[in-house]
Coordinates of C-alpha atoms and ligand atoms in Angstrom, one line a residue:
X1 CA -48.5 -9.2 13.8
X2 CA -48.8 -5.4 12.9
X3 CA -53.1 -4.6 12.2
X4 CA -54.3 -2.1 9.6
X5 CA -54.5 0.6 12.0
X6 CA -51.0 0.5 13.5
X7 CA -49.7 0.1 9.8
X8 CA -51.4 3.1 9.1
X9 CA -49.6 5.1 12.0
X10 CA -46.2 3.6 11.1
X11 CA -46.4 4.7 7.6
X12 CA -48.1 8.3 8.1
X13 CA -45.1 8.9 11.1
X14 CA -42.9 7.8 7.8
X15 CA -44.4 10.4 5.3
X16 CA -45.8 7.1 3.4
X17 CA -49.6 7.4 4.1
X18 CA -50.3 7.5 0.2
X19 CA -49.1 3.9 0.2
X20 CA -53.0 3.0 1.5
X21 CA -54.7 5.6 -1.3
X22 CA -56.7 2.6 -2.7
X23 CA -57.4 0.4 0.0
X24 CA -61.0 1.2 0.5
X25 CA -61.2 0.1 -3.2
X26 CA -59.0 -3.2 -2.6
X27 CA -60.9 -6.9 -2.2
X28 CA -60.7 -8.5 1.0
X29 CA -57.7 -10.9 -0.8
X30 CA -56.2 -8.0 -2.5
X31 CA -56.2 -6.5 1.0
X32 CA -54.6 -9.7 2.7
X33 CA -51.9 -10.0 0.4
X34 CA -51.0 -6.3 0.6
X35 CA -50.9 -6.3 4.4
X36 CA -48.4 -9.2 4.0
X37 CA -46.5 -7.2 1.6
X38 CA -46.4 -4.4 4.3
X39 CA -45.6 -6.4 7.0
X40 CA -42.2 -7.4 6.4
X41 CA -41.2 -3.9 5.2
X42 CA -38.7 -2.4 7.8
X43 CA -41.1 0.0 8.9
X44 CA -38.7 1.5 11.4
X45 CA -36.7 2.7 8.5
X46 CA -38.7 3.3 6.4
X47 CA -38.3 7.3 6.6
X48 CA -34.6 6.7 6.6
X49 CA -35.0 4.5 3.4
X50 CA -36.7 7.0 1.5
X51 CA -35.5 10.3 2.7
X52 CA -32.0 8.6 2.1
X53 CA -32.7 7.8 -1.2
X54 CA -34.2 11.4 -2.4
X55 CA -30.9 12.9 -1.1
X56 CA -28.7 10.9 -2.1
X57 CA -30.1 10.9 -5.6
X58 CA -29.7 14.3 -5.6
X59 CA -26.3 14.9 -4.4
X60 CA -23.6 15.5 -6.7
X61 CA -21.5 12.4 -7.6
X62 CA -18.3 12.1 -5.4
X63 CA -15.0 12.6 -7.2
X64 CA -12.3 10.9 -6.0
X65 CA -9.5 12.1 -7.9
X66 CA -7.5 13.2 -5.1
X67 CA -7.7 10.3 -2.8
X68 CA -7.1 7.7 -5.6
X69 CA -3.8 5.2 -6.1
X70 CA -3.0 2.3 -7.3
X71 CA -3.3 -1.4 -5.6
X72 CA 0.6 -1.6 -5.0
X73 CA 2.6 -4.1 -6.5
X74 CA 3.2 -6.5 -4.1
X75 CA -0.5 -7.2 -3.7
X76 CA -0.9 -7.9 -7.5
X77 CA -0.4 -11.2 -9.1
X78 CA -0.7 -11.7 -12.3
X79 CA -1.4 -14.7 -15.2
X80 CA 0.2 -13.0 -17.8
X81 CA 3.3 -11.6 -15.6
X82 CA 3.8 -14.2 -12.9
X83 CA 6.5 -16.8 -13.3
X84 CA 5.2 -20.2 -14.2
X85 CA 6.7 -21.9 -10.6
X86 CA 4.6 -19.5 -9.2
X87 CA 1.5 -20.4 -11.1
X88 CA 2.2 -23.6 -10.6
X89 CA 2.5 -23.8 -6.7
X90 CA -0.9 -21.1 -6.5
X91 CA -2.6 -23.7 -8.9
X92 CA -1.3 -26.5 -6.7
X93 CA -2.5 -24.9 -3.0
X94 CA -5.6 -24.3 -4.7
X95 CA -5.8 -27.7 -5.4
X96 CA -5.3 -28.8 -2.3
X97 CA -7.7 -26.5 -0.4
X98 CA -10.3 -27.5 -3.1
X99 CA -9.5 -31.5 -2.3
X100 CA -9.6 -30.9 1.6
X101 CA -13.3 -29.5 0.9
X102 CA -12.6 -25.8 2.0
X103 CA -13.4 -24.0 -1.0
X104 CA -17.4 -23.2 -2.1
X105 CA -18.8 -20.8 -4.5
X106 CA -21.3 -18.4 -4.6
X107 CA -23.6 -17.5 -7.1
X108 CA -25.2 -14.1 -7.3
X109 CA -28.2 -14.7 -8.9
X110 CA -30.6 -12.6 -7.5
X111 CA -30.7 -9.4 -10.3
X112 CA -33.8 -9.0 -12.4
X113 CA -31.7 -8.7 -15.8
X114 CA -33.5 -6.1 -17.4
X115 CA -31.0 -5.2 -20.0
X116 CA -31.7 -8.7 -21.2
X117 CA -35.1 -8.6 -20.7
X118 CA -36.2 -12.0 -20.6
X119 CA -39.1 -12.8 -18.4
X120 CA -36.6 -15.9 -16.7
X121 CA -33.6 -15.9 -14.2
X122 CA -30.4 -15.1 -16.5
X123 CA -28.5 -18.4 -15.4
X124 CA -31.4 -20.0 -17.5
X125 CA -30.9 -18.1 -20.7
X126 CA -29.2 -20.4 -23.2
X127 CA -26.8 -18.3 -25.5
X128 CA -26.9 -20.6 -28.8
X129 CA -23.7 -22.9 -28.3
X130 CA -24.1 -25.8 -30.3
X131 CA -24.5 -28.0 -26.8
X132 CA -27.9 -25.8 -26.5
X133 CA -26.3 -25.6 -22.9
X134 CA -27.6 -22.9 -20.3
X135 CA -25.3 -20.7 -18.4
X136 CA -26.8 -22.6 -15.2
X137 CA -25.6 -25.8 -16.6
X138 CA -21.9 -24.4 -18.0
X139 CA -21.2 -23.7 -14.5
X140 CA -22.4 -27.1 -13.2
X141 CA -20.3 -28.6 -15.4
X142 CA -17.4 -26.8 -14.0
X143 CA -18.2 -27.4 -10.5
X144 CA -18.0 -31.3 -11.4
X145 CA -14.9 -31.3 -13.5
X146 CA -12.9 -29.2 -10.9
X147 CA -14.1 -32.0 -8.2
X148 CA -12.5 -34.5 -10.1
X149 CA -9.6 -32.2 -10.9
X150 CA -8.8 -31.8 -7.3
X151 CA -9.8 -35.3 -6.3
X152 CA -7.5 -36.9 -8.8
X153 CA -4.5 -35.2 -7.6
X154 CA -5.0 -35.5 -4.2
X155 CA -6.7 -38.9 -4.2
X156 CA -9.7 -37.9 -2.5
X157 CA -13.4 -37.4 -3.5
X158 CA -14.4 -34.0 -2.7
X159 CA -17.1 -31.2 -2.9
X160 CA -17.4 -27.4 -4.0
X161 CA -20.8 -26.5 -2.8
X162 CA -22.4 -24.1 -4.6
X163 CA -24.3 -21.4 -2.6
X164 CA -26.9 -19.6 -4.8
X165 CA -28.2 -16.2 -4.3
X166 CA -31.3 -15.6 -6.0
X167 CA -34.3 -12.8 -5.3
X168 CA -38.1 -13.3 -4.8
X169 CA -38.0 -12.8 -9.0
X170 CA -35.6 -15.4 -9.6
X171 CA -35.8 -18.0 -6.4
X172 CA -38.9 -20.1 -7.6
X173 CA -37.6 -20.1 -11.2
X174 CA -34.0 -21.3 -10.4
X175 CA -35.4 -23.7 -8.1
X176 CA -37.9 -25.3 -10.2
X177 CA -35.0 -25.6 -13.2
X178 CA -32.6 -27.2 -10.9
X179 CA -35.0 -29.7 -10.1
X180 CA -36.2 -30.4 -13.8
X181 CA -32.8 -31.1 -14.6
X182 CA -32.1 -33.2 -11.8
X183 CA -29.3 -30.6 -10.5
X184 CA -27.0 -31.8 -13.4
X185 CA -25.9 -34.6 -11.7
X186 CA -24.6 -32.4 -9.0
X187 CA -25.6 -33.6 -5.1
X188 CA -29.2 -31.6 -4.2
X189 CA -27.5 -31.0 -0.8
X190 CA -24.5 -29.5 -1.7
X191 CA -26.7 -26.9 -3.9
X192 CA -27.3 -24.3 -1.2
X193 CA -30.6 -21.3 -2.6
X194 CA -30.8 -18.7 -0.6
X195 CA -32.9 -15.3 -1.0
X196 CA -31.8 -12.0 -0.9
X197 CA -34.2 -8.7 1.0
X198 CA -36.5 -6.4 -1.4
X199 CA -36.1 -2.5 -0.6
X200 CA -39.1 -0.2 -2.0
X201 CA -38.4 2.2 -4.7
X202 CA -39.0 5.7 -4.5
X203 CA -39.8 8.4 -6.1
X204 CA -37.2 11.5 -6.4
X205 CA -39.0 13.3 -3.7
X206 CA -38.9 10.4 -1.3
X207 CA -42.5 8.5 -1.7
X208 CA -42.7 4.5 -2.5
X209 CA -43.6 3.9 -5.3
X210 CA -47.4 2.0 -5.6
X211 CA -47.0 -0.9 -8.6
X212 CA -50.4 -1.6 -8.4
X213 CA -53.1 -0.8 -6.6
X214 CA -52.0 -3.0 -3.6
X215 CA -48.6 -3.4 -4.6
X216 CA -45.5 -1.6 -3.8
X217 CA -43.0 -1.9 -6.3
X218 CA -40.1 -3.6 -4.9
X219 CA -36.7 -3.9 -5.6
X220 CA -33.2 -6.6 -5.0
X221 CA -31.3 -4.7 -2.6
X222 CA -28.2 -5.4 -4.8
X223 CA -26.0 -7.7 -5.1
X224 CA -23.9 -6.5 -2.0
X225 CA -27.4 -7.4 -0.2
X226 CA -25.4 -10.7 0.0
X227 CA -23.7 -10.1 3.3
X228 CA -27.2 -9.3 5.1
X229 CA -28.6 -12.6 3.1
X230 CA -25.6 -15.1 4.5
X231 CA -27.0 -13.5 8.2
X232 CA -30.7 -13.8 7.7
X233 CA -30.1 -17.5 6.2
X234 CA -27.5 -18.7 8.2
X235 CA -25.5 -19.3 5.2
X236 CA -21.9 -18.9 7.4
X237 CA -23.4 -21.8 9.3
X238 CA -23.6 -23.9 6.8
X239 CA -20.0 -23.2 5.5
X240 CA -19.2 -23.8 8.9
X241 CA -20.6 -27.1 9.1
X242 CA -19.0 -28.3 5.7
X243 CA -15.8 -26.9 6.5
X244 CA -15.5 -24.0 3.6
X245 CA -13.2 -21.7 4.7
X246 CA -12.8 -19.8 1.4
X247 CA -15.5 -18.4 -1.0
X248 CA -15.3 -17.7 -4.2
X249 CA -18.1 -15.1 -5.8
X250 CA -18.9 -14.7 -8.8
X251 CA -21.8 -13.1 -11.2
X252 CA -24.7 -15.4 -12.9
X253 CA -23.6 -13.5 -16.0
X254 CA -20.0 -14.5 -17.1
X255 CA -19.4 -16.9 -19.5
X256 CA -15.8 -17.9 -19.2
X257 CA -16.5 -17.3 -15.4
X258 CA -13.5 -20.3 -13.4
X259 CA -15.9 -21.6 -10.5
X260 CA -13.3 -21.9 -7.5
X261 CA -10.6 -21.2 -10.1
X262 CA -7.1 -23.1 -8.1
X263 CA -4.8 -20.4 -9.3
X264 CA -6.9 -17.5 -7.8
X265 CA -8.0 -19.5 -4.7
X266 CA -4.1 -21.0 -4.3
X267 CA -3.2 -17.0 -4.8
X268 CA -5.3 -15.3 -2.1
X269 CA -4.5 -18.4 0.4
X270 CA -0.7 -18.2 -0.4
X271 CA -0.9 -14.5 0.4
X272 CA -3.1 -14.9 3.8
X273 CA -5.4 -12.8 1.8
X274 CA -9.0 -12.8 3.8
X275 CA -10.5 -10.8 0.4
X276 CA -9.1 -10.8 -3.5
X277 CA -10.3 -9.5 -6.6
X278 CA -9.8 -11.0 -9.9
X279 CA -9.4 -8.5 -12.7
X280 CA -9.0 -7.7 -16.4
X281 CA -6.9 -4.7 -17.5
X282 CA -9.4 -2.2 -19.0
X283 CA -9.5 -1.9 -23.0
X284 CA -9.1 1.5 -23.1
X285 CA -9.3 4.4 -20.3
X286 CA -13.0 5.3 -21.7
X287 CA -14.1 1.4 -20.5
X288 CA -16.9 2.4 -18.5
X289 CA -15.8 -0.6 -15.8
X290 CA -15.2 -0.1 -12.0
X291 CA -11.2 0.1 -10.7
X292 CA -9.8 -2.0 -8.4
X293 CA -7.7 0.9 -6.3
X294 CA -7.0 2.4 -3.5
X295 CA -8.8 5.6 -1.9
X296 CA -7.2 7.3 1.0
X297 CA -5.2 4.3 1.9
X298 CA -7.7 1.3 1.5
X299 CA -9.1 -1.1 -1.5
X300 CA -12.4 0.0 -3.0
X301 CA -14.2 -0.3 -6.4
X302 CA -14.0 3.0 -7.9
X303 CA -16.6 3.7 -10.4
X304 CA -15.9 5.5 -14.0
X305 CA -18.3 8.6 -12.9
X306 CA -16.3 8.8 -9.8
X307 CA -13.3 9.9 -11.3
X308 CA -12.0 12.8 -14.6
X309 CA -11.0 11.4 -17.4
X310 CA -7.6 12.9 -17.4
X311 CA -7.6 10.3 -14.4
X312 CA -8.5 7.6 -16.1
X313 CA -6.1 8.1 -19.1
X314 CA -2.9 8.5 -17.1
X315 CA -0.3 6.1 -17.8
X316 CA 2.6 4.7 -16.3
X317 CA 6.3 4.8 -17.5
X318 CA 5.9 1.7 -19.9
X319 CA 2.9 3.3 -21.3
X320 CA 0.3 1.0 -19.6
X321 CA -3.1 2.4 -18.1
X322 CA -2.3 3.5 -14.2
X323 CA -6.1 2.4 -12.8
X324 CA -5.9 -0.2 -15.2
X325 CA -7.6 -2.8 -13.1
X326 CA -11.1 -3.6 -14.2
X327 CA -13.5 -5.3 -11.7
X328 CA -15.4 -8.6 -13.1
X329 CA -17.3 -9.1 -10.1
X330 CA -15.4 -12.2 -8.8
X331 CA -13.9 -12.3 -5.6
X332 CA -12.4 -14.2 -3.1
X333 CA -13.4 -14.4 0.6
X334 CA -12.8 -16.2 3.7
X335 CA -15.4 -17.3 6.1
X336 CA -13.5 -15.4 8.4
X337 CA -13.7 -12.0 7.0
X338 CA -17.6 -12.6 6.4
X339 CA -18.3 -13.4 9.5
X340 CA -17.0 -9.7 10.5
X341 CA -18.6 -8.1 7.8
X342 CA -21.8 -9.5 9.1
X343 CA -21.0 -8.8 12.8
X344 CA -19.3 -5.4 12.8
X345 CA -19.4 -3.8 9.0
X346 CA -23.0 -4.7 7.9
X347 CA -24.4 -1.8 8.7
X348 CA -21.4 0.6 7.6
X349 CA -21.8 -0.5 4.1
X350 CA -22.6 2.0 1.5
X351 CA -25.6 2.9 -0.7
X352 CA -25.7 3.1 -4.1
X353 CA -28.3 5.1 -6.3
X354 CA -29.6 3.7 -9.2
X355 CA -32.3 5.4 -11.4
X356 CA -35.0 3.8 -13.0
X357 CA -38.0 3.5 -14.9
X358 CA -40.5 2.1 -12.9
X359 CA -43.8 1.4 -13.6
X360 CA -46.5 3.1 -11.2
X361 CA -50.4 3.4 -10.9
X362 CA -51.2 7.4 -11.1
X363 CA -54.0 9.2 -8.5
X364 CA -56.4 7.5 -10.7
X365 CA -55.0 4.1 -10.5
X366 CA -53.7 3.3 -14.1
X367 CA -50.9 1.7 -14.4
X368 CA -48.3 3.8 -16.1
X369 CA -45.0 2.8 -17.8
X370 CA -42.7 5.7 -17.9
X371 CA -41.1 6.7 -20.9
X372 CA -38.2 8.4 -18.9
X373 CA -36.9 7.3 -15.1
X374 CA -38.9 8.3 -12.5
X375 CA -37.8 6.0 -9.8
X376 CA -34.6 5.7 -7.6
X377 CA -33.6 2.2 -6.2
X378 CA -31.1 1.8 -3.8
X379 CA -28.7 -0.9 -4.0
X380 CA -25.7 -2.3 -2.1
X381 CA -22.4 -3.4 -4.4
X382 CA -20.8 -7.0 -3.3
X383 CA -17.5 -5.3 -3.5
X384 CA -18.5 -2.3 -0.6
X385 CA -16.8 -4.7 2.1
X386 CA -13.2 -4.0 0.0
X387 CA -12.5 -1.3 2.9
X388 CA -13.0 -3.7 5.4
X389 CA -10.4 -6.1 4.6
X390 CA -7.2 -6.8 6.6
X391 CA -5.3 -8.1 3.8
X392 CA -6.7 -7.5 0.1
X393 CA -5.0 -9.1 -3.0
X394 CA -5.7 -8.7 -6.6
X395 CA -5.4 -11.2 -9.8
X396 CA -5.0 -10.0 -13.0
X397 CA -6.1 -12.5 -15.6
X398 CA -6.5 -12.5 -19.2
X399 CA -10.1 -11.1 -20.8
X400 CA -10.3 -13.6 -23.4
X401 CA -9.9 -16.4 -21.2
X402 CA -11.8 -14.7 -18.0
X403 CA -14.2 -12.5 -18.8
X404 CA -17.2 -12.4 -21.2
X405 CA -20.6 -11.2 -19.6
X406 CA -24.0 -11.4 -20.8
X407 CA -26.0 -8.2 -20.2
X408 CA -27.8 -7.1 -22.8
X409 CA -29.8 -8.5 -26.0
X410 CA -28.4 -9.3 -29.6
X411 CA -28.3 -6.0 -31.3
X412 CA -26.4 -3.9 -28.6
X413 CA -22.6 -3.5 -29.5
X414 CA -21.3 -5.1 -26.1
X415 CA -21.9 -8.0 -23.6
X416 CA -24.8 -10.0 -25.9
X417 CA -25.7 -13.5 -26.2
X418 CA -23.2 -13.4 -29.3
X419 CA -20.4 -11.9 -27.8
X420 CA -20.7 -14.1 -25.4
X421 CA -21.0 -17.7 -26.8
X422 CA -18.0 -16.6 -29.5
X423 CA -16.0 -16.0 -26.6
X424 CA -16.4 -19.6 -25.6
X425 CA -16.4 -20.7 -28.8
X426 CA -12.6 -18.9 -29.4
X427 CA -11.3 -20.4 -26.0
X428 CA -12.4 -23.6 -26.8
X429 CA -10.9 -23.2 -30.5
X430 CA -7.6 -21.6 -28.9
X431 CA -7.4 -25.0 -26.5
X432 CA -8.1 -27.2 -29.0
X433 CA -5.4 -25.6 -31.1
X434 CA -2.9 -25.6 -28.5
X435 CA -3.1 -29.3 -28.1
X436 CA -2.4 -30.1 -31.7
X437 CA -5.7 -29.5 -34.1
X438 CA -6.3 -27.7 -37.1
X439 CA -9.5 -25.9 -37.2
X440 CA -11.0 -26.2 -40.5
X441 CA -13.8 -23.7 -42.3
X442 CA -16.7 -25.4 -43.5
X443 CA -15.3 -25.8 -47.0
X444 CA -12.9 -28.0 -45.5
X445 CA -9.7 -25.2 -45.6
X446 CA -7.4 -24.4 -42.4
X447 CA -8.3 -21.8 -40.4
X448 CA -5.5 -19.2 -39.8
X449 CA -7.0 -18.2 -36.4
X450 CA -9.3 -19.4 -33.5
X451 CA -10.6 -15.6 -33.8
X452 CA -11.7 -15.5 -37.5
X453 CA -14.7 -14.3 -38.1
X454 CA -17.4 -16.7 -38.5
X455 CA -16.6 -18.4 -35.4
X456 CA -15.2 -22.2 -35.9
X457 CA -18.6 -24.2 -34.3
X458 CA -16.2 -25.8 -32.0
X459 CA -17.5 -26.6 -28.3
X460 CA -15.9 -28.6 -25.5
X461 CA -17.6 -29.8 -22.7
X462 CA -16.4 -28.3 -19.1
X463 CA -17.0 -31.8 -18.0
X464 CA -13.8 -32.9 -20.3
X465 CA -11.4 -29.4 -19.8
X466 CA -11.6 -26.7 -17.4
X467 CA -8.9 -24.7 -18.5
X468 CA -8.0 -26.5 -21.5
X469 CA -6.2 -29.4 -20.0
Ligands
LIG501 P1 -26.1 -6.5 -12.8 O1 -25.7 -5.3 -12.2 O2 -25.6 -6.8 -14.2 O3 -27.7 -6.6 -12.8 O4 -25.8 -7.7 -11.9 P2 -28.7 -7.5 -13.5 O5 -29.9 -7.6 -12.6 O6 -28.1 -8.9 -13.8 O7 -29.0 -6.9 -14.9 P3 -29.7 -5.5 -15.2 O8 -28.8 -4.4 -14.7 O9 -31.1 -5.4 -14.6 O10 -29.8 -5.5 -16.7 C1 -24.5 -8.3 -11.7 C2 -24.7 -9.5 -10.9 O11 -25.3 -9.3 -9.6 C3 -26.4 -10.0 -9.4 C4 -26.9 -10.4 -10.8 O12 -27.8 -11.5 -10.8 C5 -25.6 -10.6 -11.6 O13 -25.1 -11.8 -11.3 N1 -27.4 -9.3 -8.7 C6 -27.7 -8.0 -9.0 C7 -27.9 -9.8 -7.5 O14 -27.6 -11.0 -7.2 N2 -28.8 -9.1 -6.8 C8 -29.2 -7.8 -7.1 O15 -30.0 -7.2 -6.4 C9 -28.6 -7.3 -8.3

C-alpha cells in the first residue's frame, strides 16, 4: 500500500502536486478517505491521462469526409425492406439461440444523467405511464416475456441474464432498488451488477481537478469503459460459465429498447456476424446522431462534428439520405469478439473528449460551480471496438417502434420523459389497433389515429406482448 510520501513523489513526477494543497488542513478521516481515493488512481498514467486530455481537447476536430462510405448493402438488413421469410427465419434463429440459453444482455447503466438531472440512476426514473412503471422494471418485464417467448416455442425453460453496468454513482442505488423490488420476479443470480473505472477530470491545461478539499472530482470512463469492466470483473467468465455466446447491449435510456430482440440476434448469428448495430434512418441530415459507416475501409461510429454538412445531406439515386444510418446505442456481440477486444484491442481503443462544467474548490478552498465549462473528461464510446470486428452487420429498424430515449427533462424539445412515455403509449395503441380495437377519446368517439394528440392512455404490459403479439 502506496504511503503519503511516495504518493507525494508519484503525483509531483506527474505535474499533480496541487492535488495535496489542503492536506495540512484535512482531519485525520478526511485524510484516510482521500488517500484511499489516491490509491487506486493509475498513478503510472497519470501524466499520460492528463497531458492527453489538454491536447486532445485542444486539437482540432477530425474531419472525415474523405475517408467516409457507406456500410455496403449486403451487410444491411432491414425490417422495413427485408422479405417477411427472411424475418421470419432471423426471428426463428433468434429464437432458438435465446431457448438454448446463449443470448444475455447488457445494460449500460453506469452514466450520471446529468441532462436529466435527477439525483438517482436513470433506469429508476419513472416516465408517468399509467402502470407508474420504471424504465428498470419495463425491461424486466421484457426479459421475462421473451423467456417464455423462446421457451414456448422451443419447449424449454430458459434464461437471458442480464449483465448490468453501473458506476460508483449508480451501483449502490441500482442495487438497493433491485432488491426492494425483489428483482421483479426475475432470478437474483441471473442479474449480474458490475462497476465500471472513474478517470479524474482535468482542467484545460492538464491539472485534476480538486472537488473538495480532499476530493478529486471523478468521472465514468464512458460507456465504452465496458470492455475494461467485463476484464476487471470477470464478466466473460461468467458468460462462459452460463453458456452466452451472444450479447446484446443496449443503453439504460431507451424506452422501446427489444432486450435480446430474436430478429436482430437471429440476424447477426445468420450472418456469422461477431458485432452488429441496430439503427434508425436519421430524420433529417441536420440529426445531430452518430453514422453507422465506413472510414477507410472499416465500420465506425462517425460523429455529426466529424463530418460537413454537404456530407451529411448527400443523397442517393432514390432520394434517400447516403449516411443515413443513425446509431441507437444497441449492439450485438459475441463472446468471442470480446474476449479479443479485451486481450489484443483494449488498449487501442480511442479517447473521446467531453467538456464540462465541473465543480471545483478555488486556491482558497470554496467550492465553486462554474457558470461556463472548465473541465475536460475523457471518455471511451461502446461502439470504438466497430474497427475491430471481423465481420460487422447492421439492422435497420423502424424509430417508432425502436427508438425513444430519455435524456433530458420535460421542457427540452427532444428525448423527455414525455416524448418518451407517448412513444410507448403510440406503440402500444398502434398494436392494439392492429389486432382489432378501436381506440376511443375520452368522450367516448373513435380515434382516427394511434398518433393523435393527446395520447390514447393505453398501456400494455411487456409481460403480455413483446412486440405486439
Ligand atoms: P449518455 O451519453 O446519454 O450519458 O449515455 P448519460 O450519463 O446517461 O447522460 P448525460 O450525458 O450525463 O445527460 C448513454 C448510455 O451510456 C451509459 C448511460 O448510462 C446510458 O445508458 N453510460 C454513459 C455508461 O454506462 N457509462 C458512462 O460512463 C457513460
Amino acid at each position: 500500500m502506496l504511503a503519503l510520501e511516495q504518493l507525494k513523489e508519484c503525483l509531483q513526477s506527474s505535474g499533480q502536486e496541487h492535488v495535496l494543497q489542503f492536506w495540512p488542513e484535512l482531519s485525520e478521516e478526511q485524510r484516510e478517505s482521500f488517500l484511499q481515493q489516491l490509491r487506486v488512481l493509475d498513478l503510472p498514467g497519470l501524466r499520460r491521462h492528463c497531458e492527453g486530455a489538454a491536447r486532445a481537447a485542444a486539437a482540432p476536430a477530425a474531419r472525415l469526409d474523405q475517408h467516409i462510405e457507406p456500410i455496403p448493402a449486403e451487410a444491411i438488413g432491414s425490417v422495413q425492406t427485408s422479405d417477411e421469410t427472411s424475418l421470419e427465419h432471423w426471428r426463428n434463429e433468434g429464437l432458438l439461440q435465446i431457448s438454448k440459453n446463449h443470448v444475455g444482455v447488457l445494460l449500460l447503466a453506469g452514466g450520471q444523467g446529468t441532462r436529466l438531472g435527477v439525483p438517482y440512476p436513470k433506469g429508476m426514473y419513472n416516465v408517468g405511464l399509467p402502470s407508474n412503471k420504471t424504465l428498470y422494471e419495463i425491461q424486466a418485464e421484457r426479459i421475462h416475456r421473451i423467456q417464455e417467448l423462446a421457451g414456448l416455442k422451443h419447449g424449454s425453460k430458459c434464461t437471458v441474464p442480464w449483465y448490468i453496468m453501473t458506476s460508483e454513482f449508480t451501483l449502490a442505488p441500482t442495487e438497493r432498488f433491485f432488491k426492494e423490488n425483489n428483482y421483479f420476479g426475475l432470478e437474483p443470480s441471473n442479474i449480474i451488477m458490475f462497476e465500471q473505472r472513474m478517470i479524474p477530470a482535468v482542467t484545460f491545461d492538464g491539472k485534476i481537478i480538486l472537488q473538495g478539499k480532499g476530493k478529486i472530482a471523478m468521472a465514468p470512463d464512458g460507456n465504452g469503459g465496458l470492455y475494461q469492466a467485463l476484464v476487471d470483473n470477470k464478466v466473460l467468465e461468467d458468460m462462459g460459465k452460463k453458456g452466452v455466446e451472444y450479447l446484446h447491449v443496449y443503453c439504460v435510456d431507451n424506452i422501446l429498447v427489444k432486450m435480446a430482440d430474436p430478429v436482430f440476434v437471429g440476424f447477426c448469428v445468420s450472418k456469422g456476424a461477431d458485432c452488429g448495430a441496430k439503427v434508425v434512418k436519421k430524420v433529417s441530415p441536420a440529426e445531430q446522431v452518430g453514422v453507422v459507416c465506413r472510414v477507410q475501409g472499416v465500420a465506425q461510429v462517425v460523429e455529426y462534428s466529424e463530418i460537413q454538412p454537404e456530407t451529411a445531406e448527400l443523397r442517393g439515386p432514390d432520394g434517400e439520405l447516403v449516411y443515413s444510418a443513425g446509431n441507437i446505442c444497441n449492439h450485438f456481440l459475441t463472446r468471442a469478439f470480446l474476449l479479443d477486444v479485451s486481450e489484443t484491442f483494449q488498449s487501442q481503443l480511442k479517447q473521446h473528449v467531453a467538456i464540462k462544467k465541473v465543480p471545483f474548490v478555488d486556491r482558497c478552498g470554496n467550492l465553486v460551480k462554474p457558470t461556463k465549462p472548465n473541465g475536460i473528461k475523457m471518455e471511451k464510446f461502446v461502439f470504438d471496438i466497430f474497427p475491430f470486428s471481423r465481420k460487422f452487420v447492421v439492422f435497420e429498424v423502424k424509430r417508432e417502434d425502436e427508438f425513444s430515449p430519455l435524456k433530458n427533462a420535460d421542457g427540452a424539445v427532444v428525448d423527455t420523459p414525455t416524448t418518451a412515455r407517448n412513444s410507448l403509449l403510440a406503440q402500444h395503441c398502434r398494436w392494439a389497433t392492429a389486432a382489432g380495437a378501436t381506440l376511443l377519446d375520452v368522450h367516448g368517439n373513435p380515434r382516427v389515429s394511434a398518433e393523435d394528440s393527446p395520447p390514447v392512455q393505453f398501456e400494455i404490459s411487456p409481460l403480455v406482448s413483446y412486440f405486439g403479439e
